[in-house]
Short mmCIF file of C-alpha atoms in Angstrom, two decimals:
data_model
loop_
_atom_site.label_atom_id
_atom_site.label_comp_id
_atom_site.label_asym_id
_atom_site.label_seq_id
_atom_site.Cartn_x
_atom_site.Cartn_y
_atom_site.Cartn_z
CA UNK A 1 199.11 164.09 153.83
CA UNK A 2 195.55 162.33 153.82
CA UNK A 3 195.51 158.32 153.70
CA UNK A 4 194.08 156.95 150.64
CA UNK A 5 192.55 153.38 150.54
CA UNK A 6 193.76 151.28 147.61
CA UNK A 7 190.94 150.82 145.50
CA UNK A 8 192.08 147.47 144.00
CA UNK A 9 191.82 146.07 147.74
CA UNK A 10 188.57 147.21 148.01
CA UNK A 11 186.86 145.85 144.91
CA UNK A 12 188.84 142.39 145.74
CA UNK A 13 186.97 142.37 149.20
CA UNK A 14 183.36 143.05 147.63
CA UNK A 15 183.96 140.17 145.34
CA UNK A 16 185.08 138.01 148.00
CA UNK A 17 181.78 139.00 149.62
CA UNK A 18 179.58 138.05 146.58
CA UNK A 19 181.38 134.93 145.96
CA UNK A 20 180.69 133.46 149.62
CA UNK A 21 177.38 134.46 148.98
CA UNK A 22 176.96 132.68 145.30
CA UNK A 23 178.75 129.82 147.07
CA UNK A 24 175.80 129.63 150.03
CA UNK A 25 173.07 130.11 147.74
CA UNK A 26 174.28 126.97 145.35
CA UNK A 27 174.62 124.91 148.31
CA UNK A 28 170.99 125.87 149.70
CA UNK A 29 169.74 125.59 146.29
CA UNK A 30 171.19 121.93 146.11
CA UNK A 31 170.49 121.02 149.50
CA UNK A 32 165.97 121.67 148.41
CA UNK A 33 166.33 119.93 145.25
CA UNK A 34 167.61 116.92 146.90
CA UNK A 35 165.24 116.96 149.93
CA UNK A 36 162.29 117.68 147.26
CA UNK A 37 163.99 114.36 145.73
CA UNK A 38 163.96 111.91 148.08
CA UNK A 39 160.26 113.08 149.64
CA UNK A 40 158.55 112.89 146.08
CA UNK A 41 160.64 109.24 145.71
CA UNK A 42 158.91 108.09 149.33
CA UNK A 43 155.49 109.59 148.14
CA UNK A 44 156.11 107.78 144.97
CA UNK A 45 156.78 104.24 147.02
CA UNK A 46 154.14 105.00 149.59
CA UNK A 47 151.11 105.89 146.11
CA UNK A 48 152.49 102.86 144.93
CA UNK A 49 152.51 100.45 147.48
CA UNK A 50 148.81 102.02 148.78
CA UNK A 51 147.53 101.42 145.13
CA UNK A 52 148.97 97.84 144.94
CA UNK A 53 147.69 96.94 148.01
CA UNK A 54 143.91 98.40 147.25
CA UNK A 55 143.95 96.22 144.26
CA UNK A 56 144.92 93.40 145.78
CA UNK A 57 141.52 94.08 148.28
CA UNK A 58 139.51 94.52 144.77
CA UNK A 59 140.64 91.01 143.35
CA UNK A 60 140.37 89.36 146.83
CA UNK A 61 137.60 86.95 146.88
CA UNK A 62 135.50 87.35 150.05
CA UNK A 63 134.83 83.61 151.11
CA UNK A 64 130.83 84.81 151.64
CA UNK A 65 128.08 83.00 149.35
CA UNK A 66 127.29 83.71 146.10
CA UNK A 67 123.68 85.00 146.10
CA UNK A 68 121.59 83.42 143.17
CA UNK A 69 118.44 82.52 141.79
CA UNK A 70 117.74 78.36 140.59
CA UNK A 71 114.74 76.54 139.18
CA UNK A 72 113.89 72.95 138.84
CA UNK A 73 113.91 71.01 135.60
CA UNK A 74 110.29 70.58 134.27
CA UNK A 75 108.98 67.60 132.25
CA UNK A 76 106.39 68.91 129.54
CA UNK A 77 105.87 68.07 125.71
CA UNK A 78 107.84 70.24 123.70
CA UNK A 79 106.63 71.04 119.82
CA UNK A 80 109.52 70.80 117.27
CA UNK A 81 108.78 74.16 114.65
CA UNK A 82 110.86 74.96 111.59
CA UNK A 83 111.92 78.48 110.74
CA UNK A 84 110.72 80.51 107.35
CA UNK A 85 110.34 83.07 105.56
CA UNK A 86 107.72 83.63 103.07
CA UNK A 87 105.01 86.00 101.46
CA UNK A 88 101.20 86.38 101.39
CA UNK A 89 99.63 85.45 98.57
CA UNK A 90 95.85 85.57 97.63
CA UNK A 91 93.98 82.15 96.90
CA UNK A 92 92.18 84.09 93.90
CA UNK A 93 92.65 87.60 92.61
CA UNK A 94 90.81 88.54 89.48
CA UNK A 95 90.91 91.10 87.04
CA UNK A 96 87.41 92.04 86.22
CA UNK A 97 86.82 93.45 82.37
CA UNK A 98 83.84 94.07 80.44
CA UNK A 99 82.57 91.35 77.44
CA UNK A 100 81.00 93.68 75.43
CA UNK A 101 81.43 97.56 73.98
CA UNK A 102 79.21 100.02 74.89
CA UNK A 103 79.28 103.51 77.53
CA UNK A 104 79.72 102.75 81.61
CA UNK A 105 76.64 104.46 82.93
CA UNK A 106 76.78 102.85 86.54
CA UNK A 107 79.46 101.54 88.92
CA UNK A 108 77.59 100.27 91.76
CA UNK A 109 80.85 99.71 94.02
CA UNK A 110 83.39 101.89 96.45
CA UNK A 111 86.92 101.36 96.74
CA UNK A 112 88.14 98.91 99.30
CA UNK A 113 84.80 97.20 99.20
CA UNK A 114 83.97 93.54 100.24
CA UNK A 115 81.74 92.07 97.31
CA UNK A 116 79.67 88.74 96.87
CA UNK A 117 80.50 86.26 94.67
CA UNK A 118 77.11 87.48 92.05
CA UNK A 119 77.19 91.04 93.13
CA UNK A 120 76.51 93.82 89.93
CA UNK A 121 79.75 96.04 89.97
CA UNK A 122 78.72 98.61 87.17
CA UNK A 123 76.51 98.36 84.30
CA UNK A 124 76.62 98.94 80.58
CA UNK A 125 74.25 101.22 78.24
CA UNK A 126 71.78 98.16 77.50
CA UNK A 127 70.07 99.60 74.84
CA UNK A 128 71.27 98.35 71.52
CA UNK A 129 71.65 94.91 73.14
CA UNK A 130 67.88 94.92 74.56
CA UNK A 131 67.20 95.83 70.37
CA UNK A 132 69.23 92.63 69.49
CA UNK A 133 67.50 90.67 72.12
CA UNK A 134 63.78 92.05 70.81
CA UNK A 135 64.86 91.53 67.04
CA UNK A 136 65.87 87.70 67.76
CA UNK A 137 62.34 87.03 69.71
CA UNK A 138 60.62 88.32 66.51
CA UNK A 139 62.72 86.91 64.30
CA UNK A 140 61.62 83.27 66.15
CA UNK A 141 57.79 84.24 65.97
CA UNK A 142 57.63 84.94 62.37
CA UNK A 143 59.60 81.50 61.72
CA UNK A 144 57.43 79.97 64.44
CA UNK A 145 53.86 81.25 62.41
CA UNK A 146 55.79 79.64 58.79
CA UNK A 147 56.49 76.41 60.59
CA UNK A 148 52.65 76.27 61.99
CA UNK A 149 51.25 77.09 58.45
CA UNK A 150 54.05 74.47 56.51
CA UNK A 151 53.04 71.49 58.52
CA UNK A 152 49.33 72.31 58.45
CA UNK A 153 50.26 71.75 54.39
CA UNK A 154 52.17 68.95 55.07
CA UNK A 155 49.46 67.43 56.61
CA UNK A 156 46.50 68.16 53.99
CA UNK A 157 49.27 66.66 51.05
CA UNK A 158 49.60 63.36 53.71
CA UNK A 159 45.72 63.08 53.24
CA UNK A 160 45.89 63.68 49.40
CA UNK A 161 49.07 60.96 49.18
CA UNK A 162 47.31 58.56 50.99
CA UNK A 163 44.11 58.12 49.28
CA UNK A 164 45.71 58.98 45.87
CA UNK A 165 44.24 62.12 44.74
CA UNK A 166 47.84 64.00 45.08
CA UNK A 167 51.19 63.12 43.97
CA UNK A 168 54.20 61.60 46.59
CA UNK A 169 56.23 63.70 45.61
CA UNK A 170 54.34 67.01 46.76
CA UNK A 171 54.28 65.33 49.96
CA UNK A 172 58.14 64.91 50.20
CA UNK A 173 58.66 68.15 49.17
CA UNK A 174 56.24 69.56 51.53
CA UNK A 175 57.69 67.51 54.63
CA UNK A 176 61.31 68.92 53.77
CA UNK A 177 60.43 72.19 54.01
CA UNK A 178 59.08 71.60 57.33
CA UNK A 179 62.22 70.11 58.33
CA UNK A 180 64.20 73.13 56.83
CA UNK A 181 61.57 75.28 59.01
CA UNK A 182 62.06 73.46 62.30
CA UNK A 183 65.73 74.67 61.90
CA UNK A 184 65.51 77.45 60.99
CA UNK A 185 63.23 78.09 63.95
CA UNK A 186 66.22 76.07 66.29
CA UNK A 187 68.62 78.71 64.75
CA UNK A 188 66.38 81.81 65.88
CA UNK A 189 66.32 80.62 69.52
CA UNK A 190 69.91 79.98 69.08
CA UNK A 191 70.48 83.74 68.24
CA UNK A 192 67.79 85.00 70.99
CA UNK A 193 69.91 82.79 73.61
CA UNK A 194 73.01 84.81 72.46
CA UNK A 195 71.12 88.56 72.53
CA UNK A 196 70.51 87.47 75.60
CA UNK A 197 73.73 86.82 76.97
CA UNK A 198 74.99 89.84 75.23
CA UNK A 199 72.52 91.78 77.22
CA UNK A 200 73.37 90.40 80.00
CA UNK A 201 76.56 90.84 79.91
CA UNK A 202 75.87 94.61 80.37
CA UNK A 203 75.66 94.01 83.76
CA UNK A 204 79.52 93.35 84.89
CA UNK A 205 78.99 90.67 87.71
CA UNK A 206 81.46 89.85 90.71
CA UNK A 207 82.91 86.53 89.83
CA UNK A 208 84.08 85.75 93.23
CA UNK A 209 83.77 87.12 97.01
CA UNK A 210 86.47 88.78 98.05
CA UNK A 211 87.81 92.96 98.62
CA UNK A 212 87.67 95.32 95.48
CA UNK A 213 90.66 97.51 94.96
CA UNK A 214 91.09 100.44 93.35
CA UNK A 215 88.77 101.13 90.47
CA UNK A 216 90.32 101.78 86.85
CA UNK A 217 88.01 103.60 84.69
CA UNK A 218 85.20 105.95 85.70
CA UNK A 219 81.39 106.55 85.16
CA UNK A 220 80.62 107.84 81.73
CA UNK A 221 83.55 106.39 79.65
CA UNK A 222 83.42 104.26 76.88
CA UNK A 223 84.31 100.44 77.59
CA UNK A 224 85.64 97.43 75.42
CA UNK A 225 85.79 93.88 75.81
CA UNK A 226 89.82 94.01 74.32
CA UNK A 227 90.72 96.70 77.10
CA UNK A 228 93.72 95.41 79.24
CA UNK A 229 93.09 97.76 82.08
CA UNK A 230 89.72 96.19 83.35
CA UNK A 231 87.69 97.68 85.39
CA UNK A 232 88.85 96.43 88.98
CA UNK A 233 90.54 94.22 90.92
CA UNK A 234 88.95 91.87 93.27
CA UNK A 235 91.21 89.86 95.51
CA UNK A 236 90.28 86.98 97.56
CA UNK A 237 91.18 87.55 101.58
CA UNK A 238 89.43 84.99 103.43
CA UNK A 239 91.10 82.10 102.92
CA UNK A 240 94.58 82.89 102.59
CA UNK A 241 97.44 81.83 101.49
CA UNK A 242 101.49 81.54 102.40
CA UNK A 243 103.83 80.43 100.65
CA UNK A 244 107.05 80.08 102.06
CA UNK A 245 110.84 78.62 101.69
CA UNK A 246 112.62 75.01 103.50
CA UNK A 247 116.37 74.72 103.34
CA UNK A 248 116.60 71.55 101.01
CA UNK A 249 118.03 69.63 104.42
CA UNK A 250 114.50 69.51 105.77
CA UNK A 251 112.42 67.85 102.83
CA UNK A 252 112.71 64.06 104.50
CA UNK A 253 111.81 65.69 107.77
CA UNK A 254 108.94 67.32 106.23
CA UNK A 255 107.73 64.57 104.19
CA UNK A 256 107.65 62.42 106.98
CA UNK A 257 105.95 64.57 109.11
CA UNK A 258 103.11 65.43 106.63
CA UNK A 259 102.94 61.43 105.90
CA UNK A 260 101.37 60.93 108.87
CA UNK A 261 98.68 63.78 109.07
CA UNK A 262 98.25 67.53 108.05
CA UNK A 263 100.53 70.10 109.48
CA UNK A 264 100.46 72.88 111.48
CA UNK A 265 101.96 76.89 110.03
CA UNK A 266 101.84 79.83 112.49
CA UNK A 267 102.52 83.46 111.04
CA UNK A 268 103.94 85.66 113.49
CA UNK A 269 103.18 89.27 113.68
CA UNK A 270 105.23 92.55 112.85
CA UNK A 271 107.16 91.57 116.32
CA UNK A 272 108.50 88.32 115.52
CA UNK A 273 106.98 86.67 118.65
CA UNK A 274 102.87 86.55 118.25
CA UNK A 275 101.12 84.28 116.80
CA UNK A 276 98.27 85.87 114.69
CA UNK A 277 97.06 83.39 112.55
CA UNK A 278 97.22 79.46 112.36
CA UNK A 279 96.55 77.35 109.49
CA UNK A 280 97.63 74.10 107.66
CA UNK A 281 99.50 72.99 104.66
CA UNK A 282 98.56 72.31 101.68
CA UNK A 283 101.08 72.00 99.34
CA UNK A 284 104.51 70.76 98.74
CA UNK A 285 106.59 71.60 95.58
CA UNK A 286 107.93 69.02 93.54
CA UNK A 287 111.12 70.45 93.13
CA UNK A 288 114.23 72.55 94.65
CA UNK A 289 115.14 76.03 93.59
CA UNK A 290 118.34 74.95 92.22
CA UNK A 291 119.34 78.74 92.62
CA UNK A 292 118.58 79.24 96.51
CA UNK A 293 118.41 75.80 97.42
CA UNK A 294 115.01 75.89 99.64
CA UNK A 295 111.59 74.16 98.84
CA UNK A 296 108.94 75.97 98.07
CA UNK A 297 105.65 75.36 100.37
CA UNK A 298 101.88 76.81 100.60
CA UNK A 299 99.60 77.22 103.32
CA UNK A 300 95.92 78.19 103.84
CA UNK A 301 95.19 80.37 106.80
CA UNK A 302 92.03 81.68 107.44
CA UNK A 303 92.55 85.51 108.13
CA UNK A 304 89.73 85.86 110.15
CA UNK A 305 90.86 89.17 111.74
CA UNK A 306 92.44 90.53 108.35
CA UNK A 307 96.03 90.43 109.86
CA UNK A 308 96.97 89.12 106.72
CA UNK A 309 97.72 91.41 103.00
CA UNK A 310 98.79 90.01 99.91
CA UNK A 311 102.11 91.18 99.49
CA UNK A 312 102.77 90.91 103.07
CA UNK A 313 106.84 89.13 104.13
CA UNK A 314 106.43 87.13 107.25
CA UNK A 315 108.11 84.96 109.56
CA UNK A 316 106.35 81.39 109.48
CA UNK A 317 106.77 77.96 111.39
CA UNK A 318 105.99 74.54 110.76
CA UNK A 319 105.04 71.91 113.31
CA UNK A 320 107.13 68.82 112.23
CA UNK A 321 107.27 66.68 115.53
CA UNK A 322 106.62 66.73 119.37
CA UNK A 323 108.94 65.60 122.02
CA UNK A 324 106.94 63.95 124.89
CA UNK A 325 108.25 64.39 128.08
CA UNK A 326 111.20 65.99 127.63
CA UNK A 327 113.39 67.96 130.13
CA UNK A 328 112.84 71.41 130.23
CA UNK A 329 115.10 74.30 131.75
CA UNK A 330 114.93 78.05 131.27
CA UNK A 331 117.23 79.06 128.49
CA UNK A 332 119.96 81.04 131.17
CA UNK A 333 120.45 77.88 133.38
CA UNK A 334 122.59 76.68 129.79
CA UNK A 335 125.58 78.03 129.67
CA UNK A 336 128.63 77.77 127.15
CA UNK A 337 132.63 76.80 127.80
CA UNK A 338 135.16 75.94 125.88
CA UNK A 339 134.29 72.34 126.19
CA UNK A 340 130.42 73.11 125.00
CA UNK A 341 127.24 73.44 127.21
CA UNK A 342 126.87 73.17 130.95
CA UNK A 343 124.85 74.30 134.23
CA UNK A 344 125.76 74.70 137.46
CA UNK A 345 123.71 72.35 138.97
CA UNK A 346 123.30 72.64 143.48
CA UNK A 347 124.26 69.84 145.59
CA UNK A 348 124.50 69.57 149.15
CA UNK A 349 125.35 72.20 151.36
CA UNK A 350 124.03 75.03 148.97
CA UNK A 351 128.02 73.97 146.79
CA UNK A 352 127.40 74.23 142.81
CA UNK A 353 128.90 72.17 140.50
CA UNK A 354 129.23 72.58 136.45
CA UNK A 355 127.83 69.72 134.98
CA UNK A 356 127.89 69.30 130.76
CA UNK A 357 124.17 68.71 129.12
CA UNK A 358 123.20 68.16 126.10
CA UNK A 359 120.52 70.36 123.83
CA UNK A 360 118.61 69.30 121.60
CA UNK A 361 116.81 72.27 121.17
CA UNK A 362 116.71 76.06 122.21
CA UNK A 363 114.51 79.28 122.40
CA UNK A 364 114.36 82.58 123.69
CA UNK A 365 112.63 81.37 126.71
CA UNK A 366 113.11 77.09 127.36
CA UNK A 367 116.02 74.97 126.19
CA UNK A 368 115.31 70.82 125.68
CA UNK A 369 117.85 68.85 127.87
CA UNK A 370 118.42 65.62 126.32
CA UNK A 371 120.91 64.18 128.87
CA UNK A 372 123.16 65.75 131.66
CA UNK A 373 119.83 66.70 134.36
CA UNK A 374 117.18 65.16 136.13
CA UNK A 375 114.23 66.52 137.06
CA UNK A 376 114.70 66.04 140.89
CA UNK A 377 117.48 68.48 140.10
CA UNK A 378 118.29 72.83 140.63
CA UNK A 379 120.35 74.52 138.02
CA UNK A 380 121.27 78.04 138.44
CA UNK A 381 119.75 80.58 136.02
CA UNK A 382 120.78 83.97 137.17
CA UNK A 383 123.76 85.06 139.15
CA UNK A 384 126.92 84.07 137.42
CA UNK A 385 129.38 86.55 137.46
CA UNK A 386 131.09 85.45 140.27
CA UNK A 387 130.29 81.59 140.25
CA UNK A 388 132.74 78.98 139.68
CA UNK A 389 133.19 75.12 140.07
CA UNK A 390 132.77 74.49 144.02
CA UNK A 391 131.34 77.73 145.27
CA UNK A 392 129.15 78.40 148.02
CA UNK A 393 125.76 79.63 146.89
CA UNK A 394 122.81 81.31 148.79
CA UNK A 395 119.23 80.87 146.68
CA UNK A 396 117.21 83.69 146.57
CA UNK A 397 113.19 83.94 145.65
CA UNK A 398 112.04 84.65 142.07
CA UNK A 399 110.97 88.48 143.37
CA UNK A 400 114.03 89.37 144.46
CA UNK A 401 115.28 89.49 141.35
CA UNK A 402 117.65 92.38 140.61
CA UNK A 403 115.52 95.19 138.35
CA UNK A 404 117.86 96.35 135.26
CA UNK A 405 119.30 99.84 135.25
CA UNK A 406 117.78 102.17 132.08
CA UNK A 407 121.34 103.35 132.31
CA UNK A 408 124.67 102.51 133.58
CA UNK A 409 125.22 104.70 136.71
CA UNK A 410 128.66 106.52 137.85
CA UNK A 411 131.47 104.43 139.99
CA UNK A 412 132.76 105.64 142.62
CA UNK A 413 136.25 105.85 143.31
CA UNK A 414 137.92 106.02 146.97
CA UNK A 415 138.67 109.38 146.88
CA UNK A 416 135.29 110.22 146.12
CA UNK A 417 133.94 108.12 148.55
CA UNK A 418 136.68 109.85 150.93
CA UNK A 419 135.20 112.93 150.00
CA UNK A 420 131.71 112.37 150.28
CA UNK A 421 132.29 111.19 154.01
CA UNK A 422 134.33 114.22 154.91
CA UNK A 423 131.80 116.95 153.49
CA UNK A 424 128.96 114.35 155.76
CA UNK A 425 130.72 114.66 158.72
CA UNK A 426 131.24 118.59 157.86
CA UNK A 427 127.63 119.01 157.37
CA UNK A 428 126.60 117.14 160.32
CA UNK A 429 129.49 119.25 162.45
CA UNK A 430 127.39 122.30 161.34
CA UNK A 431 124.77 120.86 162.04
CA UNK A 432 125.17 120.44 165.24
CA UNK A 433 127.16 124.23 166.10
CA UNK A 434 123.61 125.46 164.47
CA UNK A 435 121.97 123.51 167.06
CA UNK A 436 123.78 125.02 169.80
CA UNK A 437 123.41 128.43 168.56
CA UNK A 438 119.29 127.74 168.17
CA UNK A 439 119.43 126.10 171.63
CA UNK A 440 121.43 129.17 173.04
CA UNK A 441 119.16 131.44 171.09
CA UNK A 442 116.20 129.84 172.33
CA UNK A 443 117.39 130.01 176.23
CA UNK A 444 118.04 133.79 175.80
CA UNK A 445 114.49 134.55 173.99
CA UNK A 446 112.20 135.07 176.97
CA UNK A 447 114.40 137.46 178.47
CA UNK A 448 114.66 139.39 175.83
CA UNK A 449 111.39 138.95 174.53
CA UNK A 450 110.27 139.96 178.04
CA UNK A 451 110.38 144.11 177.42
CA UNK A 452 108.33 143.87 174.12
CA UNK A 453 105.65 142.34 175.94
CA UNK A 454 106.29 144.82 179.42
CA UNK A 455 105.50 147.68 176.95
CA UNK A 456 102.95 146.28 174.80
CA UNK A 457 100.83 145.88 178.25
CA UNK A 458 101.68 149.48 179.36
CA UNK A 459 100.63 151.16 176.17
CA UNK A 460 97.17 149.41 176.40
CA UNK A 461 94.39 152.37 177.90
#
């Protein structure tokens, strides 16, 4: 009889097996996620005590000099301006219209024209004035002839009075009408003087010198005196005027100022920093907006160059005062704290110190010192981003002065820097195995190069 394993025994073996194998795998499964533990927790303490420690590199100061650039405080005279805004107005601007009726036959003018003051702009059909004007003239010739004729009688019935052979009263008579005559003759030249001026008012005349605008009605059109429209526009451009707003703080200032002589207004260009015209003041107004609270003031430039337009918003200043000998310092040597103003002025030993100053005035450019420097003094003016109280200083020359970047450029970190010296040390390590080869190359090229030549010789006839 055959022997028959127990089955039961057999599958309890096999699962035996796979348990101790389960078991092993747990425990090497276990055993790599706490080894992967601890090494990422010492690469964690290592990144963190490397990136602590580069930082604390960064916001070390290095005790080295601060490089910088100083200037010396100048003594000069120093204007005092005040600030406004205002517009361009014309000193005369005319509307010119026709005085009488009649058809425009001429217009003896082009857009944008300078005229003289007497200049003939367009003319008028004349014709049925010129009749007017003839009609008058006779009208004082036939009176004239009367008048010659009356006192000839008034002088024969003088004669006949006198010695008695005609009556007084003839006489009278005779002298009145001569009297009514003379008048009548006064009220014909009266009436010529005003066809004449009628004519001549056919001729439309430039009343002042100045630029003609645009022209309103054309050649060949009908004309009269009660049209609103006129005919053009002439606007006076040389002289011109500005007329411009105070804040109401500044009339004492102003009035003082202008008590002691006339004052001086520059308009600056479309820029906001040149000067293209100067002139004077000429008028105050007599009283504050009460809306804005400004004062009003006008003044005469003469445009020479035609930078200024009626119409035209500008910036203006007015010369109020001058400060003689005053302290001068480029406008970046003043800087600002929370206790106010100050420079860092350089002592001994190249050591800065921050000294408080006062300003009494400030531009783009200069800044007025009224106490806090002398002029036997250095104040620094460019270089403080890493100046303090006490540093150490090294001055550099006005042309070494640091040219601005059109655009900020890319930092670094020091991995890329890292980087960028490994692939550099790469390159030159190619660099130099592609030497070798060429050197190797170039040792073995006359040997070879030898048969070539061998052959070439033998194949010559």
């Amino acid at each position: 009889m055959l022997f028959k394993p127990d089955l039961n025994e057999t599958a309890k073996a096999a699962g035996d097996r796979v348990a101790r194998v389960a078991s092993r795998a747990r425990r090497r499964t276990v055993s790599i996620a706490i080894t992967l533990l601890i090494i990422g927790g010492l690469g964690y303490i290592a990144w963190t005590s490397l990136q602590q420690r580069q930082a604390a590199n960064r916001n070390a100061r290095p005790d080295l000099p601060v490089p910088v650039l100083a200037a010396t405080p100048r003594i000069q005279d120093v204007p005092v301006y005040l600030d406004g805004v205002g517009a361009v107005r014309a000193l005369n601007n005319v509307l010119v219209r026709s005085q009488v009726d009649g058809k425009l036959i001429a217009v003896n003018f082009t857009e944008g024209q300078d005229v003289r003051k007497g200049d003939v702009l367009a003319e008028i059909d004349p014709v049925l004035y010129k009749a007017q004007y003839d009609q008058a003239v006779a009208k004082k010739a036939q009176d004239e002839a009367q008048l010659a004729n009356q006192r000839l009688d008034l002088a024969r019935y003088q004669q006949l009075s006198a010695s008695n052979a005609g009556s007084r009263q003839q006489y009278d008579t005779q002298r009145a009408v001569v009297a009514q005559q003379e008048a009548l003759v006064k009220a014909d030249q009266a009436a010529i003087d005003n066809a004449q001026a009628m004519l001549g008012y056919t001729k439309i005349i430039a009343p002042l010198s100045g630029r003609a605008g645009l022209r309103q009605v054309d050649q060949g059109n009908i004309i009269h005196a009660s049209d609103l429209t006129g005919l053009v526009i002439i606007t006076q451009l040389q002289p011109i005027a500005v007329q411009f707003s105070l804040p109401q703080q500044q009339i004492v200032r102003v009035n003082a100022a202008s008590a002691k002589g006339p004052l001086t207004v520059d308009v600056f260009g479309n820029d906001g920093t040149t000067v293209i015209d100067s002139g004077t003041l000429k008028g105050i107004d007599n009283q504050v907006d009460p809306t804005t609270g400004t004062l009003k003031l006008k003044a005469e430039f003469p445009n020479a160059n035609f930078q200024l337009w009626p119409g035209q918003f500008v910036n203006v200043r007015l010369k109020v005062d001058t400060l003689s000998s005053a302290i001068v310092v480029p406008t970046s040597a003043v800087q600002r704290g929370p206790a106010g103003a100050f420079s860092y002025l350089i002592g001994d030993g190249d050591i800065v110190t921050a000294k408080p100053v006062v300003v009494t005035q400030q531009n783009e450019t200069d800044a007025v010192i009224a106490s806090g420097l002398s002029p036997s003094d250095r104040v620094v003016t460019t270089g403080f981003a890493n100046l303090s109280d006490g540093a150490k200083v090294i001055v550099g020359k006005e042309e070494q002065t640091p040219a601005a970047d059109l655009a900020p450029r890319k930092k670094r970190s020091s991995r890329d820097a890292q980087s960028t010296d490994g692939q550099g040390e790469r390159r030159g390590k190619r660099g130099e195995r592609a030497q070798g080869e060429g050197d190797q190359k170039g040792q073995t090229g006359p040997a070879q190069g030898s048969e070539p030549s061998g052959s070439g010789a033998k194949s010559q006839p």
